[in-house]
Amino acid sequence: MSGINATETVKVIGIDLAKSSFHLHGADATGNAVLRKKLSGEKLKSLMVNMPPCLVAMEACGSAHYWARTFQGYGHEVRLIAPQFVKPYVKSNKTDSVDAEAICEAVQRPGMRFVAIKETAQQDIQSLHRIRSLVVGNRTAQVNQTRGLLLEYGIKIPQGRRHVRAQLPGILEDGENGLNPLFRELLQGLYDEL
């Protein structure tokens, strides 16, 4: 079932994506399993580029859009499925090979909903939004940490970044507030980073 000749009869293939190894489950036109493999990324590319065009399905997860574009470039029809729509087709204990089989099964169901494959420009915009969200979250955490640290010394700053930015220079310059040199240096570092 896992021989190279089996690839000639594959009409639908489910691929469970991972960072280094990929599990494949291929079915023929009648739905019978004709291919089960575990491959590295390079071997997966080699197999797919030489396989006759077929329907390829994967869960919409990390790296799925990259692989979808790659397989489309090899002439395959590619479908991405949200993980929650694959879960009902997992027949036994969850393993990578069982997931690949469930993906293969799910893509063949009438009425299945698919995730649109993103172009690189769309992924660039999504990355920009995610990075911005991370930076904003880190900044908020830093402001709250600064306020919390100062509260331990009896110095209260109202909530909000603008209050911290406005009041911290005065707190650092005030030699009568009881802050020791080490803590002032740490606060200065937080202020500079902010």
PDB file of C-alpha atoms in Angstrom:
ATOM      1  CA  MET A   1       0.000   0.000   0.000  1.00  0.00           C
ATOM      2  CA  SER A   2       2.901   2.396   0.514  1.00  0.00           C
ATOM      3  CA  GLY A   3       4.812   1.704  -2.701  1.00  0.00           C
ATOM      4  CA  ILE A   4       5.575   4.347  -5.322  1.00  0.00           C
ATOM      5  CA  ASN A   5       3.186   2.674  -7.812  1.00  0.00           C
ATOM      6  CA  ALA A   6       0.350   3.371  -5.377  1.00  0.00           C
ATOM      7  CA  THR A   7       0.743   7.078  -6.144  1.00  0.00           C
ATOM      8  CA  GLU A   8      -0.593   6.446  -9.648  1.00  0.00           C
ATOM      9  CA  THR A   9      -3.999   5.445  -8.253  1.00  0.00           C
ATOM     10  CA  VAL A  10      -4.305   8.201  -5.604  1.00  0.00           C
ATOM     11  CA  LYS A  11      -7.232  10.532  -6.321  1.00  0.00           C
ATOM     12  CA  VAL A  12      -7.497  12.127  -2.867  1.00  0.00           C
ATOM     13  CA  ILE A  13      -4.738  12.608  -0.333  1.00  0.00           C
ATOM     14  CA  GLY A  14      -4.963  13.862   3.241  1.00  0.00           C
ATOM     15  CA  ILE A  15      -1.782  15.293   4.728  1.00  0.00           C
ATOM     16  CA  ASP A  16      -1.220  15.876   8.432  1.00  0.00           C
ATOM     17  CA  LEU A  17       1.266  18.741   8.597  1.00  0.00           C
ATOM     18  CA  ALA A  18       4.027  18.999  11.170  1.00  0.00           C
ATOM     19  CA  LYS A  19       7.350  20.767  11.532  1.00  0.00           C
ATOM     20  CA  SER A  20       9.594  17.950  10.367  1.00  0.00           C
ATOM     21  CA  SER A  21       7.558  14.874   9.430  1.00  0.00           C
ATOM     22  CA  PHE A  22       4.318  14.643   7.493  1.00  0.00           C
ATOM     23  CA  HIS A  23       1.794  11.820   7.483  1.00  0.00           C
ATOM     24  CA  LEU A  24      -0.088  11.057   4.263  1.00  0.00           C
ATOM     25  CA  HIS A  25      -3.222   9.037   3.633  1.00  0.00           C
ATOM     26  CA  GLY A  26      -4.206   8.507   0.000  1.00  0.00           C
ATOM     27  CA  ALA A  27      -7.407   7.039  -1.381  1.00  0.00           C
ATOM     28  CA  ASP A  28      -8.296   5.835  -4.870  1.00  0.00           C
ATOM     29  CA  ALA A  29     -11.425   6.777  -6.820  1.00  0.00           C
ATOM     30  CA  THR A  30     -13.527   4.297  -4.836  1.00  0.00           C
ATOM     31  CA  GLY A  31     -12.314   5.596  -1.461  1.00  0.00           C
ATOM     32  CA  ASN A  32     -10.027   2.665  -0.661  1.00  0.00           C
ATOM     33  CA  ALA A  33      -6.749   3.449   1.092  1.00  0.00           C
ATOM     34  CA  VAL A  34      -3.877   3.014  -1.351  1.00  0.00           C
ATOM     35  CA  LEU A  35      -1.155   5.143   0.254  1.00  0.00           C
ATOM     36  CA  ARG A  36       0.064   5.612   3.828  1.00  0.00           C
ATOM     37  CA  LYS A  37       3.401   7.301   4.337  1.00  0.00           C
ATOM     38  CA  LYS A  38       5.432   9.358   6.759  1.00  0.00           C
ATOM     39  CA  LEU A  39       7.848  11.719   5.018  1.00  0.00           C
ATOM     40  CA  SER A  40      10.195  14.618   5.652  1.00  0.00           C
ATOM     41  CA  GLY A  41       9.431  17.966   3.999  1.00  0.00           C
ATOM     42  CA  GLU A  42      11.868  17.439   1.137  1.00  0.00           C
ATOM     43  CA  LYS A  43      10.607  13.920   0.454  1.00  0.00           C
ATOM     44  CA  LEU A  44       7.046  15.229   0.551  1.00  0.00           C
ATOM     45  CA  LYS A  45       7.890  17.798  -2.125  1.00  0.00           C
ATOM     46  CA  SER A  46       9.590  15.128  -4.228  1.00  0.00           C
ATOM     47  CA  LEU A  47       6.599  12.785  -3.937  1.00  0.00           C
ATOM     48  CA  MET A  48       4.012  15.468  -4.702  1.00  0.00           C
ATOM     49  CA  VAL A  49       5.837  16.977  -7.671  1.00  0.00           C
ATOM     50  CA  ASN A  50       5.974  13.514  -9.300  1.00  0.00           C
ATOM     51  CA  MET A  51       2.436  12.450  -8.389  1.00  0.00           C
ATOM     52  CA  PRO A  52      -0.333  12.791 -10.994  1.00  0.00           C
ATOM     53  CA  PRO A  53      -2.701  15.672 -10.186  1.00  0.00           C
ATOM     54  CA  CYS A  54      -5.128  14.820  -7.392  1.00  0.00           C
ATOM     55  CA  LEU A  55      -7.176  16.442  -4.640  1.00  0.00           C
ATOM     56  CA  VAL A  56      -4.917  17.341  -1.692  1.00  0.00           C
ATOM     57  CA  ALA A  57      -6.407  18.194   1.692  1.00  0.00           C
ATOM     58  CA  MET A  58      -4.791  19.588   4.827  1.00  0.00           C
ATOM     59  CA  GLU A  59      -5.924  21.187   8.043  1.00  0.00           C
ATOM     60  CA  ALA A  60      -5.666  24.979   8.000  1.00  0.00           C
ATOM     61  CA  CYS A  61      -2.805  25.302  10.481  1.00  0.00           C
ATOM     62  CA  GLY A  62       0.770  26.562  10.605  1.00  0.00           C
ATOM     63  CA  SER A  63       2.501  26.233   7.204  1.00  0.00           C
ATOM     64  CA  ALA A  64      -0.721  25.044   5.472  1.00  0.00           C
ATOM     65  CA  HIS A  65      -0.925  28.051   3.148  1.00  0.00           C
ATOM     66  CA  TYR A  66       2.714  27.603   2.104  1.00  0.00           C
ATOM     67  CA  TRP A  67       2.161  23.928   1.329  1.00  0.00           C
ATOM     68  CA  ALA A  68      -1.133  24.670  -0.434  1.00  0.00           C
ATOM     69  CA  ARG A  69       0.554  27.155  -2.787  1.00  0.00           C
ATOM     70  CA  THR A  70       3.410  24.697  -3.351  1.00  0.00           C
ATOM     71  CA  PHE A  71       1.090  21.811  -4.235  1.00  0.00           C
ATOM     72  CA  GLN A  72      -1.042  24.044  -6.470  1.00  0.00           C
ATOM     73  CA  GLY A  73       2.180  24.872  -8.301  1.00  0.00           C
ATOM     74  CA  TYR A  74       2.620  21.132  -8.907  1.00  0.00           C
ATOM     75  CA  GLY A  75      -0.820  20.971 -10.545  1.00  0.00           C
ATOM     76  CA  HIS A  76      -2.843  19.584  -7.628  1.00  0.00           C
ATOM     77  CA  GLU A  77      -6.242  20.811  -6.480  1.00  0.00           C
ATOM     78  CA  VAL A  78      -5.817  21.838  -2.835  1.00  0.00           C
ATOM     79  CA  ARG A  79      -8.389  22.243  -0.058  1.00  0.00           C
ATOM     80  CA  LEU A  80      -7.764  23.503   3.467  1.00  0.00           C
ATOM     81  CA  ILE A  81     -10.149  22.438   6.202  1.00  0.00           C
ATOM     82  CA  ALA A  82     -10.588  24.072   9.610  1.00  0.00           C
ATOM     83  CA  PRO A  83      -9.468  21.611  12.331  1.00  0.00           C
ATOM     84  CA  GLN A  84     -12.892  21.574  14.009  1.00  0.00           C
ATOM     85  CA  PHE A  85     -14.395  20.149  10.802  1.00  0.00           C
ATOM     86  CA  VAL A  86     -11.830  17.330  10.671  1.00  0.00           C
ATOM     87  CA  LYS A  87     -12.267  16.233  14.293  1.00  0.00           C
ATOM     88  CA  PRO A  88     -15.568  14.328  13.741  1.00  0.00           C
ATOM     89  CA  TYR A  89     -13.803  12.065  11.213  1.00  0.00           C
ATOM     90  CA  VAL A  90     -11.062  10.890  13.605  1.00  0.00           C
ATOM     91  CA  LYS A  91     -11.955   7.209  14.075  1.00  0.00           C
ATOM     92  CA  SER A  92      -9.725   6.186  16.979  1.00  0.00           C
ATOM     93  CA  ASN A  93      -7.050   7.576  19.270  1.00  0.00           C
ATOM     94  CA  LYS A  94      -5.557  10.730  17.832  1.00  0.00           C
ATOM     95  CA  THR A  95      -2.270  10.131  16.037  1.00  0.00           C
ATOM     96  CA  ASP A  96      -0.733  11.848  13.035  1.00  0.00           C
ATOM     97  CA  SER A  97      -1.585   8.975  10.678  1.00  0.00           C
ATOM     98  CA  VAL A  98      -5.177   8.823  11.995  1.00  0.00           C
ATOM     99  CA  ASP A  99      -5.429  12.595  11.479  1.00  0.00           C
ATOM    100  CA  ALA A 100      -4.247  12.229   7.868  1.00  0.00           C
ATOM    101  CA  GLU A 101      -6.936   9.613   7.277  1.00  0.00           C
ATOM    102  CA  ALA A 102      -9.577  11.863   8.875  1.00  0.00           C
ATOM    103  CA  ILE A 103      -8.511  14.772   6.646  1.00  0.00           C
ATOM    104  CA  CYS A 104      -8.784  12.521   3.582  1.00  0.00           C
ATOM    105  CA  GLU A 105     -12.262  11.439   4.683  1.00  0.00           C
ATOM    106  CA  ALA A 106     -13.447  14.955   5.555  1.00  0.00           C
ATOM    107  CA  VAL A 107     -12.479  16.521   2.225  1.00  0.00           C
ATOM    108  CA  GLN A 108     -14.702  14.017   0.395  1.00  0.00           C
ATOM    109  CA  ARG A 109     -17.869  14.903   2.347  1.00  0.00           C
ATOM    110  CA  PRO A 110     -20.483  16.871   0.432  1.00  0.00           C
ATOM    111  CA  GLY A 111     -21.095  20.297   1.893  1.00  0.00           C
ATOM    112  CA  MET A 112     -17.708  20.482   3.616  1.00  0.00           C
ATOM    113  CA  ARG A 113     -16.584  24.075   4.159  1.00  0.00           C
ATOM    114  CA  PHE A 114     -13.057  25.054   3.227  1.00  0.00           C
ATOM    115  CA  VAL A 115     -10.624  27.783   4.208  1.00  0.00           C
ATOM    116  CA  ALA A 116      -9.443  30.064   1.405  1.00  0.00           C
ATOM    117  CA  ILE A 117      -5.760  29.673   0.576  1.00  0.00           C
ATOM    118  CA  LYS A 118      -3.883  32.884   1.335  1.00  0.00           C
ATOM    119  CA  GLU A 119      -1.481  34.471  -1.111  1.00  0.00           C
ATOM    120  CA  THR A 120       1.851  35.659   0.296  1.00  0.00           C
ATOM    121  CA  ALA A 121       0.670  39.306   0.283  1.00  0.00           C
ATOM    122  CA  GLN A 122      -2.302  38.328   2.453  1.00  0.00           C
ATOM    123  CA  GLN A 123       0.006  36.492   4.829  1.00  0.00           C
ATOM    124  CA  ASP A 124       2.284  39.548   4.982  1.00  0.00           C
ATOM    125  CA  ILE A 125      -0.650  41.723   6.100  1.00  0.00           C
ATOM    126  CA  GLN A 126      -1.742  39.088   8.627  1.00  0.00           C
ATOM    127  CA  SER A 127       1.826  38.947   9.976  1.00  0.00           C
ATOM    128  CA  LEU A 128       1.895  42.730  10.316  1.00  0.00           C
ATOM    129  CA  HIS A 129      -1.322  42.661  12.355  1.00  0.00           C
ATOM    130  CA  ARG A 130      -0.066  39.829  14.575  1.00  0.00           C
ATOM    131  CA  ILE A 131       3.266  41.546  15.227  1.00  0.00           C
ATOM    132  CA  ARG A 132       1.525  44.844  16.008  1.00  0.00           C
ATOM    133  CA  SER A 133      -0.821  43.052  18.395  1.00  0.00           C
ATOM    134  CA  LEU A 134       2.193  41.465  20.119  1.00  0.00           C
ATOM    135  CA  VAL A 135       3.976  44.826  20.453  1.00  0.00           C
ATOM    136  CA  VAL A 136       0.860  46.524  21.858  1.00  0.00           C
ATOM    137  CA  GLY A 137       0.347  43.667  24.324  1.00  0.00           C
ATOM    138  CA  ASN A 138       3.984  43.810  25.452  1.00  0.00           C
ATOM    139  CA  ARG A 139       3.784  47.587  25.868  1.00  0.00           C
ATOM    140  CA  THR A 140       0.625  47.298  27.964  1.00  0.00           C
ATOM    141  CA  ALA A 141       2.261  44.627  30.131  1.00  0.00           C
ATOM    142  CA  GLN A 142       5.335  46.825  30.590  1.00  0.00           C
ATOM    143  CA  VAL A 143       3.241  49.851  31.614  1.00  0.00           C
ATOM    144  CA  ASN A 144       1.302  47.736  34.116  1.00  0.00           C
ATOM    145  CA  GLN A 145       4.487  46.208  35.481  1.00  0.00           C
ATOM    146  CA  THR A 146       6.042  49.655  35.935  1.00  0.00           C
ATOM    147  CA  ARG A 147       2.949  50.882  37.779  1.00  0.00           C
ATOM    148  CA  GLY A 148       2.948  47.751  39.959  1.00  0.00           C
ATOM    149  CA  LEU A 149       6.646  48.058  40.821  1.00  0.00           C
ATOM    150  CA  LEU A 150       6.220  51.707  41.790  1.00  0.00           C
ATOM    151  CA  LEU A 151       3.208  50.846  43.925  1.00  0.00           C
ATOM    152  CA  GLU A 152       5.498  48.566  45.963  1.00  0.00           C
ATOM    153  CA  TYR A 153       7.399  51.760  46.873  1.00  0.00           C
ATOM    154  CA  GLY A 154       4.219  53.687  47.668  1.00  0.00           C
ATOM    155  CA  ILE A 155       4.200  55.639  44.404  1.00  0.00           C
ATOM    156  CA  LYS A 156       0.874  55.518  42.578  1.00  0.00           C
ATOM    157  CA  ILE A 157       0.476  56.340  38.888  1.00  0.00           C
ATOM    158  CA  PRO A 158      -3.003  56.343  37.312  1.00  0.00           C
ATOM    159  CA  GLN A 159      -3.828  53.695  34.728  1.00  0.00           C
ATOM    160  CA  GLY A 160      -2.716  54.327  31.159  1.00  0.00           C
ATOM    161  CA  ARG A 161       0.481  54.633  29.183  1.00  0.00           C
ATOM    162  CA  ARG A 162       0.319  58.415  28.927  1.00  0.00           C
ATOM    163  CA  HIS A 163       0.315  58.768  32.721  1.00  0.00           C
ATOM    164  CA  VAL A 164       3.390  56.541  33.063  1.00  0.00           C
ATOM    165  CA  ARG A 165       5.225  58.409  30.297  1.00  0.00           C
ATOM    166  CA  ALA A 166       4.342  61.773  31.808  1.00  0.00           C
ATOM    167  CA  GLN A 167       5.083  60.996  35.464  1.00  0.00           C
ATOM    168  CA  LEU A 168       8.049  58.629  35.316  1.00  0.00           C
ATOM    169  CA  PRO A 169      10.698  61.293  34.465  1.00  0.00           C
ATOM    170  CA  GLY A 170       9.672  63.312  37.535  1.00  0.00           C
ATOM    171  CA  ILE A 171       9.747  60.209  39.730  1.00  0.00           C
ATOM    172  CA  LEU A 172      13.245  59.392  38.479  1.00  0.00           C
ATOM    173  CA  GLU A 173      14.478  62.937  39.199  1.00  0.00           C
ATOM    174  CA  ASP A 174      12.886  63.170  42.658  1.00  0.00           C
ATOM    175  CA  GLY A 175      15.707  62.460  45.112  1.00  0.00           C
ATOM    176  CA  GLU A 176      13.352  62.501  48.086  1.00  0.00           C
ATOM    177  CA  ASN A 177      11.020  59.636  47.131  1.00  0.00           C
ATOM    178  CA  GLY A 178      13.133  56.893  48.720  1.00  0.00           C
ATOM    179  CA  LEU A 179      14.028  54.998  45.538  1.00  0.00           C
ATOM    180  CA  ASN A 180      17.521  53.509  45.627  1.00  0.00           C
ATOM    181  CA  PRO A 181      19.979  53.892  42.718  1.00  0.00           C
ATOM    182  CA  LEU A 182      19.536  50.296  41.454  1.00  0.00           C
ATOM    183  CA  PHE A 183      15.755  50.630  41.220  1.00  0.00           C
ATOM    184  CA  ARG A 184      16.094  54.058  39.556  1.00  0.00           C
ATOM    185  CA  GLU A 185      18.380  52.458  36.963  1.00  0.00           C
ATOM    186  CA  LEU A 186      15.849  49.674  36.352  1.00  0.00           C
ATOM    187  CA  LEU A 187      13.034  52.214  36.032  1.00  0.00           C
ATOM    188  CA  GLN A 188      15.099  54.268  33.609  1.00  0.00           C
ATOM    189  CA  GLY A 189      15.581  51.146  31.472  1.00  0.00           C
ATOM    190  CA  LEU A 190      11.820  50.497  31.471  1.00  0.00           C
ATOM    191  CA  TYR A 191      11.149  54.140  30.560  1.00  0.00           C
ATOM    192  CA  ASP A 192      13.709  54.060  27.720  1.00  0.00           C
ATOM    193  CA  GLU A 193      12.184  50.836  26.393  1.00  0.00           C
ATOM    194  CA  LEU A 194       8.696  52.296  26.624  1.00  0.00           C
TER     195      LEU A 194
END
